[in-house]
Structure formats: C-alpha cells, structure tokens
mmCIF file of C-alpha atoms in Angstrom:
data_model
loop_
_atom_site.group_PDB
_atom_site.id
_atom_site.type_symbol
_atom_site.label_atom_id
_atom_site.label_comp_id
_atom_site.label_asym_id
_atom_site.label_seq_id
_atom_site.Cartn_x
_atom_site.Cartn_y
_atom_site.Cartn_z
ATOM 1 C CA MET A 54 -18.393 34.900 114.688
ATOM 2 C CA PRO A 55 -19.407 37.135 111.729
ATOM 3 C CA ARG A 56 -23.092 37.318 110.933
ATOM 4 C CA ILE A 57 -24.201 36.414 107.411
ATOM 5 C CA ASP A 58 -26.809 38.637 105.839
ATOM 6 C CA THR A 59 -28.978 35.981 104.189
ATOM 7 C CA GLN A 60 -31.150 38.590 102.492
ATOM 8 C CA SER A 61 -28.202 40.144 100.658
ATOM 9 C CA VAL A 62 -26.958 36.669 99.683
ATOM 10 C CA ALA A 63 -30.402 35.832 98.263
ATOM 11 C CA TYR A 64 -30.523 39.093 96.320
ATOM 12 C CA LYS A 65 -27.047 38.420 94.958
ATOM 13 C CA GLY A 66 -28.047 34.907 93.883
ATOM 14 C CA PHE A 67 -31.185 36.133 92.123
ATOM 15 C CA ALA A 68 -29.192 38.907 90.424
ATOM 16 C CA ILE A 69 -26.632 36.411 89.117
ATOM 17 C CA MET A 70 -29.365 34.094 87.815
ATOM 18 C CA ALA A 71 -31.145 36.993 86.125
ATOM 19 C CA PHE A 72 -27.838 38.103 84.599
ATOM 20 C CA VAL A 73 -27.211 34.604 83.199
ATOM 21 C CA VAL A 74 -30.753 34.315 81.813
ATOM 22 C CA VAL A 75 -30.474 37.684 80.045
ATOM 23 C CA ILE A 76 -27.132 36.689 78.499
ATOM 24 C CA LEU A 77 -28.459 33.307 77.294
ATOM 25 C CA ALA A 78 -31.588 34.953 75.858
ATOM 26 C CA GLY A 79 -29.408 37.446 74.007
ATOM 27 C CA ILE A 80 -27.164 34.685 72.624
ATOM 28 C CA LYS A 81 -30.156 32.672 71.433
ATOM 29 C CA ALA A 82 -31.744 35.725 69.813
ATOM 30 C CA ALA A 83 -28.455 36.549 68.080
ATOM 31 C CA SER A 84 -27.673 32.928 67.107
ATOM 32 C CA PRO A 85 -27.583 33.699 63.337
ATOM 33 C CA ILE A 86 -24.564 35.899 64.104
ATOM 34 C CA VAL A 87 -23.119 33.997 67.069
ATOM 35 C CA VAL A 88 -23.029 30.566 65.392
ATOM 36 C CA PRO A 89 -20.792 31.583 62.438
ATOM 37 C CA PHE A 90 -18.547 33.472 64.859
ATOM 38 C CA VAL A 91 -18.187 30.429 67.150
ATOM 39 C CA LEU A 92 -17.482 28.185 64.156
ATOM 40 C CA SER A 93 -14.881 30.663 62.900
ATOM 41 C CA ALA A 94 -13.204 30.745 66.314
ATOM 42 C CA PHE A 95 -12.852 26.965 66.397
ATOM 43 C CA ILE A 96 -11.472 26.838 62.854
ATOM 44 C CA ALA A 97 -8.964 29.562 63.776
ATOM 45 C CA VAL A 98 -7.871 27.677 66.902
ATOM 46 C CA ILE A 99 -7.308 24.496 64.884
ATOM 47 C CA CYS A 100 -5.402 26.310 62.092
ATOM 48 C CA ASN A 101 -3.221 28.470 64.344
ATOM 49 C CA PRO A 102 -0.571 25.762 65.126
ATOM 50 C CA MET A 103 -0.181 25.025 61.407
ATOM 51 C CA ILE A 104 0.240 28.736 60.704
ATOM 52 C CA GLY A 105 2.892 28.835 63.437
ATOM 53 C CA GLY A 106 4.687 25.888 61.851
ATOM 54 C CA LEU A 107 4.776 27.624 58.467
ATOM 55 C CA THR A 108 6.107 30.849 59.981
ATOM 56 C CA ARG A 109 8.896 28.890 61.684
ATOM 57 C CA LEU A 110 9.851 27.696 58.185
ATOM 58 C CA LYS A 111 10.423 31.367 57.228
ATOM 59 C CA VAL A 112 7.091 31.648 55.379
ATOM 60 C CA PRO A 113 5.578 35.155 55.832
ATOM 61 C CA ARG A 114 2.554 35.034 58.117
ATOM 62 C CA ALA A 115 0.244 36.695 55.556
ATOM 63 C CA LEU A 116 1.226 34.133 52.917
ATOM 64 C CA ALA A 117 0.842 31.270 55.414
ATOM 65 C CA VAL A 118 -2.690 32.432 56.310
ATOM 66 C CA MET A 119 -3.659 32.770 52.653
ATOM 67 C CA LEU A 120 -2.305 29.298 51.801
ATOM 68 C CA MET A 121 -4.184 27.783 54.736
ATOM 69 C CA MET A 122 -7.434 29.496 53.726
ATOM 70 C CA VAL A 123 -7.094 28.338 50.103
ATOM 71 C CA PHE A 124 -6.545 24.770 51.327
ATOM 72 C CA ILE A 125 -9.544 24.934 53.691
ATOM 73 C CA VAL A 126 -11.832 26.396 50.999
ATOM 74 C CA MET A 127 -10.815 23.775 48.427
ATOM 75 C CA MET A 128 -11.255 20.910 50.887
ATOM 76 C CA GLY A 129 -14.540 22.367 52.113
ATOM 77 C CA LEU A 130 -15.962 22.712 48.608
ATOM 78 C CA TRP A 131 -14.840 19.190 47.698
ATOM 79 C CA LEU A 132 -16.397 17.676 50.805
ATOM 80 C CA ALA A 133 -19.536 19.807 50.440
ATOM 81 C CA GLN A 134 -20.035 18.572 46.880
ATOM 82 C CA ILE A 135 -19.530 14.893 47.707
ATOM 83 C CA VAL A 136 -21.343 14.888 51.045
ATOM 84 C CA GLY A 137 -24.138 17.127 49.737
ATOM 85 C CA SER A 138 -24.856 14.812 46.819
ATOM 86 C CA SER A 139 -24.715 11.811 49.176
ATOM 87 C CA ILE A 140 -27.196 13.455 51.564
ATOM 88 C CA ASN A 141 -29.606 14.306 48.732
ATOM 89 C CA GLU A 142 -29.430 10.796 47.291
ATOM 90 C CA PHE A 143 -29.727 9.223 50.736
ATOM 91 C CA SER A 144 -32.752 11.415 51.550
ATOM 92 C CA THR A 145 -34.535 10.347 48.362
ATOM 93 C CA GLN A 146 -33.783 6.694 49.138
ATOM 94 C CA LEU A 147 -35.071 6.892 52.728
ATOM 95 C CA PRO A 148 -38.594 5.575 51.934
ATOM 96 C CA HIS A 149 -37.034 2.631 50.053
ATOM 97 C CA TYR A 150 -34.626 1.926 52.913
ATOM 98 C CA ARG A 151 -37.494 2.163 55.382
ATOM 99 C CA ASP A 152 -39.500 -0.463 53.490
ATOM 100 C CA GLN A 153 -36.458 -2.725 53.320
ATOM 101 C CA LEU A 154 -35.851 -2.331 57.034
ATOM 102 C CA VAL A 155 -39.457 -3.241 57.762
ATOM 103 C CA GLU A 156 -38.947 -6.417 55.741
ATOM 104 C CA GLN A 157 -35.781 -7.196 57.690
ATOM 105 C CA PHE A 158 -37.832 -7.076 60.879
ATOM 106 C CA GLY A 159 -39.251 -10.394 59.725
ATOM 107 C CA TRP A 160 -35.835 -11.966 60.420
ATOM 108 C CA ILE A 161 -35.834 -10.484 63.915
ATOM 109 C CA THR A 162 -39.356 -11.670 64.721
ATOM 110 C CA GLY A 163 -38.470 -15.126 63.424
ATOM 111 C CA LYS A 164 -35.457 -15.329 65.744
ATOM 112 C CA LEU A 165 -37.568 -14.154 68.679
ATOM 113 C CA ARG A 166 -40.105 -16.920 68.032
ATOM 114 C CA THR A 167 -37.379 -19.492 68.627
ATOM 115 C CA PHE A 168 -37.214 -18.160 72.200
ATOM 116 C CA ASN A 169 -41.030 -18.235 72.517
ATOM 117 C CA ILE A 170 -41.217 -14.426 72.248
ATOM 118 C CA ILE A 171 -44.133 -13.661 69.963
ATOM 119 C CA ILE A 172 -44.033 -10.161 68.464
ATOM 120 C CA THR A 173 -45.165 -8.829 65.082
ATOM 121 C CA LYS A 174 -43.623 -6.268 62.767
ATOM 122 C CA GLU A 175 -46.564 -3.946 63.399
ATOM 123 C CA GLN A 176 -45.851 -3.994 67.124
ATOM 124 C CA ILE A 177 -42.203 -3.084 66.479
ATOM 125 C CA LEU A 178 -43.204 -0.223 64.182
ATOM 126 C CA ALA A 179 -45.631 1.063 66.820
ATOM 127 C CA TYR A 180 -42.683 1.812 69.130
ATOM 128 C CA PHE A 181 -39.883 2.346 66.620
ATOM 129 C CA ASP A 182 -39.952 4.396 63.440
ATOM 130 C CA PRO A 183 -36.834 3.579 61.393
ATOM 131 C CA GLY A 184 -37.437 6.580 59.140
ATOM 132 C CA ILE A 185 -36.820 8.955 62.048
ATOM 133 C CA ALA A 186 -33.680 7.086 63.127
ATOM 134 C CA LEU A 187 -32.240 7.082 59.601
ATOM 135 C CA SER A 188 -33.036 10.745 58.884
ATOM 136 C CA MET A 189 -31.716 12.084 62.219
ATOM 137 C CA THR A 190 -28.126 12.331 60.998
ATOM 138 C CA THR A 191 -28.977 13.879 57.637
ATOM 139 C CA ASN A 192 -31.124 16.522 59.346
ATOM 140 C CA MET A 193 -28.222 17.509 61.598
ATOM 141 C CA LEU A 194 -25.793 17.664 58.679
ATOM 142 C CA SER A 195 -28.290 19.801 56.775
ATOM 143 C CA GLY A 196 -28.355 22.195 59.729
ATOM 144 C CA VAL A 197 -24.563 22.435 59.646
ATOM 145 C CA GLY A 198 -24.704 22.940 55.889
ATOM 146 C CA SER A 199 -27.079 25.892 56.262
ATOM 147 C CA VAL A 200 -24.531 27.558 58.542
ATOM 148 C CA MET A 201 -21.769 26.880 55.995
ATOM 149 C CA ALA A 202 -23.833 28.870 53.485
ATOM 150 C CA ASN A 203 -22.140 31.894 55.113
ATOM 151 C CA LEU A 204 -18.793 30.484 53.981
ATOM 152 C CA PHE A 205 -17.399 33.841 52.847
ATOM 153 C CA LEU A 206 -18.201 35.474 56.198
ATOM 154 C CA ILE A 207 -16.690 32.535 58.124
ATOM 155 C CA ILE A 208 -13.474 32.477 56.069
ATOM 156 C CA LEU A 209 -13.085 36.254 56.366
ATOM 157 C CA THR A 210 -13.542 36.064 60.139
ATOM 158 C CA VAL A 211 -11.015 33.222 60.396
ATOM 159 C CA VAL A 212 -8.447 35.258 58.434
ATOM 160 C CA PHE A 213 -8.740 38.248 60.766
ATOM 161 C CA MET A 214 -8.611 35.965 63.827
ATOM 162 C CA LEU A 215 -5.428 34.298 62.599
ATOM 163 C CA PHE A 216 -3.779 37.680 62.003
ATOM 164 C CA GLU A 217 -4.721 38.717 65.561
ATOM 165 C CA SER A 218 -3.720 35.438 67.226
ATOM 166 C CA GLU A 219 -0.109 36.491 67.818
ATOM 167 C CA THR A 220 -1.060 39.533 69.885
ATOM 168 C CA LEU A 221 -4.083 37.991 71.660
ATOM 169 C CA PRO A 222 -2.226 36.731 74.795
ATOM 170 C CA LYS A 223 -0.537 40.111 75.309
ATOM 171 C CA LYS A 224 -3.862 41.919 74.846
ATOM 172 C CA LEU A 225 -5.501 39.687 77.451
ATOM 173 C CA HIS A 226 -2.721 40.419 79.934
ATOM 174 C CA PHE A 227 -3.112 44.158 79.419
ATOM 175 C CA ALA A 228 -6.915 43.937 79.538
ATOM 176 C CA LEU A 229 -6.697 42.147 82.909
ATOM 177 C CA ASP A 230 -4.200 44.704 84.241
ATOM 178 C CA ASP A 231 -1.195 42.395 84.045
ATOM 179 C CA PRO A 232 1.298 44.106 81.704
ATOM 180 C CA ASP A 233 4.233 42.259 83.310
ATOM 181 C CA MET A 234 2.831 38.865 82.250
ATOM 182 C CA ARG A 235 2.696 37.500 85.794
ATOM 183 C CA MET A 236 -0.749 35.877 85.468
ATOM 184 C CA GLN A 237 0.180 32.392 84.308
ATOM 185 C CA GLN A 238 -3.496 31.308 84.320
ATOM 186 C CA ILE A 239 -4.103 33.224 81.077
ATOM 187 C CA ASP A 240 -1.291 31.478 79.217
ATOM 188 C CA ARG A 241 -2.276 28.117 80.722
ATOM 189 C CA PHE A 242 -5.873 28.606 79.613
ATOM 190 C CA LEU A 243 -4.954 29.563 76.023
ATOM 191 C CA HIS A 244 -2.459 26.691 75.741
ATOM 192 C CA SER A 245 -4.930 24.132 77.122
ATOM 193 C CA VAL A 246 -7.740 25.218 74.779
ATOM 194 C CA ASN A 247 -5.428 25.152 71.774
ATOM 195 C CA GLN A 248 -3.991 21.748 72.734
ATOM 196 C CA TYR A 249 -7.420 20.232 73.316
ATOM 197 C CA MET A 250 -8.890 21.437 70.013
ATOM 198 C CA VAL A 251 -5.897 20.396 67.885
ATOM 199 C CA ILE A 252 -5.563 16.912 69.415
ATOM 200 C CA LYS A 253 -9.310 16.323 69.352
ATOM 201 C CA THR A 254 -9.476 17.350 65.692
ATOM 202 C CA LEU A 255 -6.596 15.056 64.694
ATOM 203 C CA VAL A 256 -8.118 12.118 66.597
ATOM 204 C CA SER A 257 -11.530 12.814 65.049
ATOM 205 C CA LEU A 258 -9.978 13.019 61.574
ATOM 206 C CA ALA A 259 -8.234 9.665 62.073
ATOM 207 C CA THR A 260 -11.504 8.184 63.355
ATOM 208 C CA GLY A 261 -13.392 9.417 60.292
ATOM 209 C CA VAL A 262 -10.770 8.033 57.890
ATOM 210 C CA ILE A 263 -10.762 4.605 59.583
ATOM 211 C CA ILE A 264 -14.573 4.408 59.711
ATOM 212 C CA GLY A 265 -14.992 5.545 56.107
ATOM 213 C CA THR A 266 -12.347 3.121 54.821
ATOM 214 C CA GLY A 267 -13.745 0.230 56.855
ATOM 215 C CA LEU A 268 -17.312 0.833 55.636
ATOM 216 C CA ALA A 269 -16.088 1.014 52.033
ATOM 217 C CA ILE A 270 -14.367 -2.364 52.483
ATOM 218 C CA ILE A 271 -17.527 -3.872 54.017
ATOM 219 C CA GLY A 272 -19.562 -2.467 51.122
ATOM 220 C CA VAL A 273 -21.921 -0.093 52.923
ATOM 221 C CA ASP A 274 -23.377 2.685 50.772
ATOM 222 C CA TYR A 275 -22.277 6.307 51.302
ATOM 223 C CA ALA A 276 -19.089 5.329 53.152
ATOM 224 C CA LEU A 277 -17.654 8.849 52.733
ATOM 225 C CA LEU A 278 -20.783 10.386 54.253
ATOM 226 C CA TRP A 279 -20.587 8.126 57.313
ATOM 227 C CA GLY A 280 -16.865 8.888 57.631
ATOM 228 C CA VAL A 281 -17.644 12.606 57.784
ATOM 229 C CA VAL A 282 -20.399 11.897 60.327
ATOM 230 C CA ALA A 283 -17.948 9.899 62.452
ATOM 231 C CA PHE A 284 -15.434 12.779 62.265
ATOM 232 C CA LEU A 285 -18.003 15.354 63.402
ATOM 233 C CA PHE A 286 -19.655 13.260 66.109
ATOM 234 C CA ASN A 287 -16.304 12.234 67.581
ATOM 235 C CA TYR A 288 -16.220 15.692 69.181
ATOM 236 C CA ILE A 289 -18.982 14.330 71.442
ATOM 237 C CA PRO A 290 -17.357 11.634 73.624
ATOM 238 C CA ASN A 291 -19.215 8.573 74.892
ATOM 239 C CA ILE A 292 -22.558 9.146 73.174
ATOM 240 C CA GLY A 293 -21.312 10.705 69.922
ATOM 241 C CA SER A 294 -19.927 7.446 68.565
ATOM 242 C CA ILE A 295 -23.206 5.683 69.381
ATOM 243 C CA ILE A 296 -25.253 8.317 67.526
ATOM 244 C CA ALA A 297 -22.895 8.156 64.526
ATOM 245 C CA ALA A 298 -23.017 4.344 64.403
ATOM 246 C CA ILE A 299 -26.821 3.978 64.352
ATOM 247 C CA PRO A 300 -27.501 4.906 60.685
ATOM 248 C CA SER A 301 -24.464 2.990 59.404
ATOM 249 C CA VAL A 302 -25.381 -0.205 61.273
ATOM 250 C CA MET A 303 -28.992 0.087 60.080
ATOM 251 C CA LEU A 304 -27.933 0.628 56.479
ATOM 252 C CA ALA A 305 -25.547 -2.340 56.657
ATOM 253 C CA PHE A 306 -28.387 -4.443 58.088
ATOM 254 C CA ILE A 307 -30.698 -3.367 55.247
ATOM 255 C CA GLN A 308 -28.151 -3.858 52.465
ATOM 256 C CA LEU A 309 -26.040 -6.805 53.480
ATOM 257 C CA GLY A 310 -27.796 -8.540 56.353
ATOM 258 C CA PRO A 311 -27.099 -9.199 60.053
ATOM 259 C CA ALA A 312 -23.468 -10.310 59.577
ATOM 260 C CA ALA A 313 -22.486 -7.030 57.897
ATOM 261 C CA ALA A 314 -24.379 -5.071 60.543
ATOM 262 C CA GLY A 315 -22.441 -6.894 63.246
ATOM 263 C CA GLY A 316 -19.161 -6.198 61.452
ATOM 264 C CA THR A 317 -20.066 -2.516 61.155
ATOM 265 C CA ALA A 318 -20.890 -2.338 64.847
ATOM 266 C CA LEU A 319 -17.560 -3.986 65.702
ATOM 267 C CA LEU A 320 -15.756 -1.504 63.415
ATOM 268 C CA TYR A 321 -17.240 1.440 65.328
ATOM 269 C CA LEU A 322 -16.682 -0.201 68.698
ATOM 270 C CA GLY A 323 -13.054 -1.104 68.004
ATOM 271 C CA THR A 324 -12.162 2.255 66.431
ATOM 272 C CA ASN A 325 -13.710 4.364 69.187
ATOM 273 C CA THR A 326 -12.283 2.121 71.918
ATOM 274 C CA VAL A 327 -8.736 2.454 70.591
ATOM 275 C CA MET A 328 -9.008 6.164 69.768
ATOM 276 C CA GLY A 329 -10.892 7.144 72.906
ATOM 277 C CA ASN A 330 -9.084 4.966 75.469
ATOM 278 C CA VAL A 331 -5.560 4.613 74.036
ATOM 279 C CA VAL A 332 -4.607 7.289 71.498
ATOM 280 C CA GLU A 333 -6.455 10.317 72.892
ATOM 281 C CA PRO A 334 -5.436 9.903 76.563
ATOM 282 C CA LYS A 335 -1.816 9.323 75.494
ATOM 283 C CA TYR A 336 -1.528 12.719 73.826
ATOM 284 C CA MET A 337 -4.149 14.709 75.688
ATOM 285 C CA GLY A 338 -3.884 13.364 79.209
ATOM 286 C CA LYS A 339 -6.711 12.345 81.505
ATOM 287 C CA GLY A 340 -7.168 15.739 83.134
ATOM 288 C CA LEU A 341 -9.573 16.973 80.451
ATOM 289 C CA GLY A 342 -12.387 14.475 81.054
ATOM 290 C CA LEU A 343 -16.036 15.385 81.528
ATOM 291 C CA SER A 344 -18.558 13.208 83.292
ATOM 292 C CA THR A 345 -21.043 11.370 81.077
ATOM 293 C CA LEU A 346 -23.951 13.284 82.623
ATOM 294 C CA VAL A 347 -22.278 16.621 81.826
ATOM 295 C CA VAL A 348 -21.655 15.477 78.223
ATOM 296 C CA PHE A 349 -25.333 14.597 77.781
ATOM 297 C CA LEU A 350 -26.609 17.795 79.427
ATOM 298 C CA SER A 351 -24.174 19.949 77.443
ATOM 299 C CA LEU A 352 -25.422 18.303 74.229
ATOM 300 C CA ILE A 353 -28.986 19.324 75.105
ATOM 301 C CA PHE A 354 -28.063 22.803 76.351
ATOM 302 C CA TRP A 355 -25.773 23.891 73.494
ATOM 303 C CA GLY A 356 -28.088 22.274 70.936
ATOM 304 C CA TRP A 357 -30.977 24.350 72.293
ATOM 305 C CA LEU A 358 -28.854 27.494 72.375
ATOM 306 C CA LEU A 359 -26.971 27.257 69.053
ATOM 307 C CA GLY A 360 -28.752 24.557 67.032
ATOM 308 C CA SER A 361 -26.968 21.762 65.154
ATOM 309 C CA VAL A 362 -23.570 23.468 65.331
ATOM 310 C CA GLY A 363 -24.031 23.830 69.089
ATOM 311 C CA MET A 364 -24.661 20.081 69.397
ATOM 312 C CA LEU A 365 -21.509 19.221 67.450
ATOM 313 C CA LEU A 366 -19.410 21.739 69.399
ATOM 314 C CA SER A 367 -21.130 21.127 72.748
ATOM 315 C CA VAL A 368 -18.225 19.277 74.349
ATOM 316 C CA PRO A 369 -15.476 21.631 73.060
ATOM 317 C CA LEU A 370 -17.503 24.601 74.334
ATOM 318 C CA THR A 371 -18.008 22.917 77.705
ATOM 319 C CA MET A 372 -14.315 22.001 77.788
ATOM 320 C CA ILE A 373 -13.396 25.659 77.302
ATOM 321 C CA VAL A 374 -15.622 26.574 80.251
ATOM 322 C CA LYS A 375 -14.052 23.813 82.358
ATOM 323 C CA ILE A 376 -10.479 24.799 81.450
ATOM 324 C CA ALA A 377 -11.283 28.428 82.284
ATOM 325 C CA LEU A 378 -12.697 27.379 85.663
ATOM 326 C CA GLU A 379 -9.635 25.241 86.395
ATOM 327 C CA SER A 380 -7.375 28.176 85.546
ATOM 328 C CA SER A 381 -9.176 30.528 87.942
ATOM 329 C CA LYS A 382 -8.880 30.642 91.710
ATOM 330 C CA GLY A 383 -12.581 30.800 92.493
ATOM 331 C CA GLY A 384 -13.985 28.440 89.877
ATOM 332 C CA SER A 385 -12.242 25.171 90.721
ATOM 333 C CA TRP A 386 -15.234 23.951 92.739
ATOM 334 C CA LEU A 387 -17.450 24.151 89.631
ATOM 335 C CA ALA A 388 -14.749 22.466 87.518
ATOM 336 C CA ILE A 389 -14.854 19.541 89.984
ATOM 337 C CA LEU A 390 -18.614 19.187 89.372
ATOM 338 C CA LEU A 391 -18.024 19.070 85.613
ATOM 339 C CA ALA A 392 -15.122 16.617 85.776
ATOM 340 C CA ASP A 393 -15.252 12.854 85.519
ATOM 341 C CA ASP A 394 -12.611 12.338 88.233
ATOM 342 C CA VAL A 395 -11.750 14.655 91.137
ATOM 343 C CA ASP A 396 -8.076 13.619 91.048
ATOM 344 C CA ASP A 397 -7.826 14.813 87.426
ATOM 345 C CA VAL A 398 -9.059 18.266 88.432
ATOM 346 C CA ARG A 399 -6.537 18.450 91.269
ATOM 347 C CA ALA A 400 -3.753 17.443 88.888
ATOM 348 C CA SER A 401 -4.671 20.259 86.486
ATOM 349 C CA ALA A 402 -5.328 22.905 89.131
ATOM 350 C CA PRO A 403 -3.174 26.060 89.263
ATOM 351 C CA GLU A 404 0.001 25.750 91.293
ATOM 352 C CA ASP A 405 -0.989 28.304 93.889
ATOM 353 C CA GLU A 406 -4.203 26.391 94.631
ATOM 354 C CA LYS A 407 -2.227 23.151 95.025
ATOM 355 C CA ASP A 408 0.135 24.807 97.480
ATOM 356 C CA SER A 409 -2.709 26.232 99.541
ATOM 357 C CA SER A 410 -4.558 22.900 99.627
ATOM 358 C CA GLU A 411 -1.407 21.045 100.676
ATOM 359 C CA ALA A 412 -0.698 23.612 103.419
ATOM 360 C CA ALA A 413 -4.223 23.199 104.741
#
C-alpha cells in the first residue's frame, strides 16, 4: 500500500490557500478596474446571440455590433434618466415615507391588541428602522450607477469583446494545446455560460416588465423604478425576489394601506413562482441549480469582493464557476457541493465521467 506523505500534502494545501488569498486580495485591490471589465463581459455574453442572429441575416458583423451598441446606449441613457430621477425623488421623500410608516404601525399595534399582544410603536422602532429598509435598495442602485459612470469604457470594452467572440473558442483550444478541437468540455462550458446568461436575462426582463406593470395598475409610486429593481434582483434566485419586494410592499402599505400591500406581495409571489418554477426550468433545465446556502454565501462573498455589482452578479459568477467545475474532470466533486441536487450534477457531467462512474 503506498505511503502518503502528510507533510507534503499539508504544504500543498497551505500553498493553494495562500495562492487563493493573494488572488482575491489582488482582485479586491483592483476592483475599480475589475468591476467594469466583469460588467462588460456579461453584457457581451448577453449581446452575442443577437449579434449572431443579425449576421445570419447577412448583416455585416461590424454593422451589427454598432447597431447593438447604439441600441444599448440609447436604452441605458433613457433608463438612467428615468430611474435616476426616481431615485433622487424617492431619496428626498424617505423621511416623509418613514413618518407615514411609523403612523401605519398604529394599525398593526391595534390589530395585535385584539389578540392580547400589547406592543407600542416605540418598541417596534427600537428593533426595526424603516428608513434603513427603504433606503437599502436605492443605495445598491446608486452603487451600480457609480460603476455606469464609466459608460464609455464599458461600451468600448464590449465592442472589442464582441469582435473577438467568434475566434474565442478556437483560441481557447489552441491555448490548452488542443488544435484539433477534441476537448468538448471547452465548447460545453462556453455554450452553457452563454445559454444561462441569455435565458436568465430574458426571464429577468419579463419579470421586471410584469412587476412594473402590475405596480402601476395597483397605483404604487415609482413603478418603473421597482420594475428595474425586480429585473436586477431576479439574477439572485430565492432571496433576490424577497429583497426586491420589501421596499415595494412597504411603499404600498404607506400609500394605499394593508390591502394594497397584500396585493403587491401576491404580485411578487405569483410572478416569481411562475417565472422561477415554470418558465425558467422549462427553457434552462434543472441542472443549473445552486443550493440556497450557496446563493446566500455567494451574495456575501461577491458583494465583499466587487461591491454592489458583485452582489447583483453573484449568482451568475458562481454559476460560471459551477459550470466550469462540471466541465472539468477533477472539479465535479466541488460542483456537487455547490449544487442543489446531486442528480442534476450527474445529469450535466461530462460523458467520459458518466461512463467511468457507470463502469465502476
């Protein structure tokens, strides 16, 4: 039986941990550069299928890229103007909304008295500050807006990425010493990342449109702002919809009373249930799920590393890591730890790993 050198294994483990710590420290120190680059990469991944569709319609690739960039810039400026004005107005109204919410607590305390639960508004405020809860979303959007101040740099990076996207798979094969294109894991990884980002973006866009339209019908202020928030936070499954719903439900409660707040909560619950449990699994499949614990920890980790943009892109970034692990021979064990269901990981494992596991 071979003897294991535990000392060398310990040294190797410490070296790997030190290597990871140095890399993370470098990323955090360079976050002003890394964050726009990461955002540009995700925009390029989302736009690439549309560029491919235009080129199949005999549109020159350079013209297709330029048309896509003009569309993105115009939509971005339009949304930035509307959402920015909504955030500024909402921020100035926060003290007024806070006072109104404190008054609404009187209705809650009155209902609790009917069940012989005696509690005052001061006791509620001692444990719950509505101003913090209402300003949480606007602070995060302001952080994203500060990154979008580098709009020219982001758009320029996206343009160059889209021009390079056609040759990227071939370059990866050559870089990994596979000029004959025999390593199917590379193509599987690129296809899975592209599929995940495009489907997730379309589902998030539909979620934002439904939420914004529903809130406008109910009569909640800043319906467009909350639609954009729902679109962004839909990238965070499970807990993202809860975070996005909190300010809208509170504002509906302040403005229109408990019935409107209940209707707003049902709107979020119904939309995210249908989109998350029916539409998204139908087109994406169940093999891309992350456990709820991993989603929460990734939100904390990427938020600490990359700020507000890292929080919004925490699950896509973790999904890229998971897809890469599933596509490799030695990383499937870590992909199992990240997954929500072991059977889903086995279903998405590379074919050679399936054959070896079945033979065993």
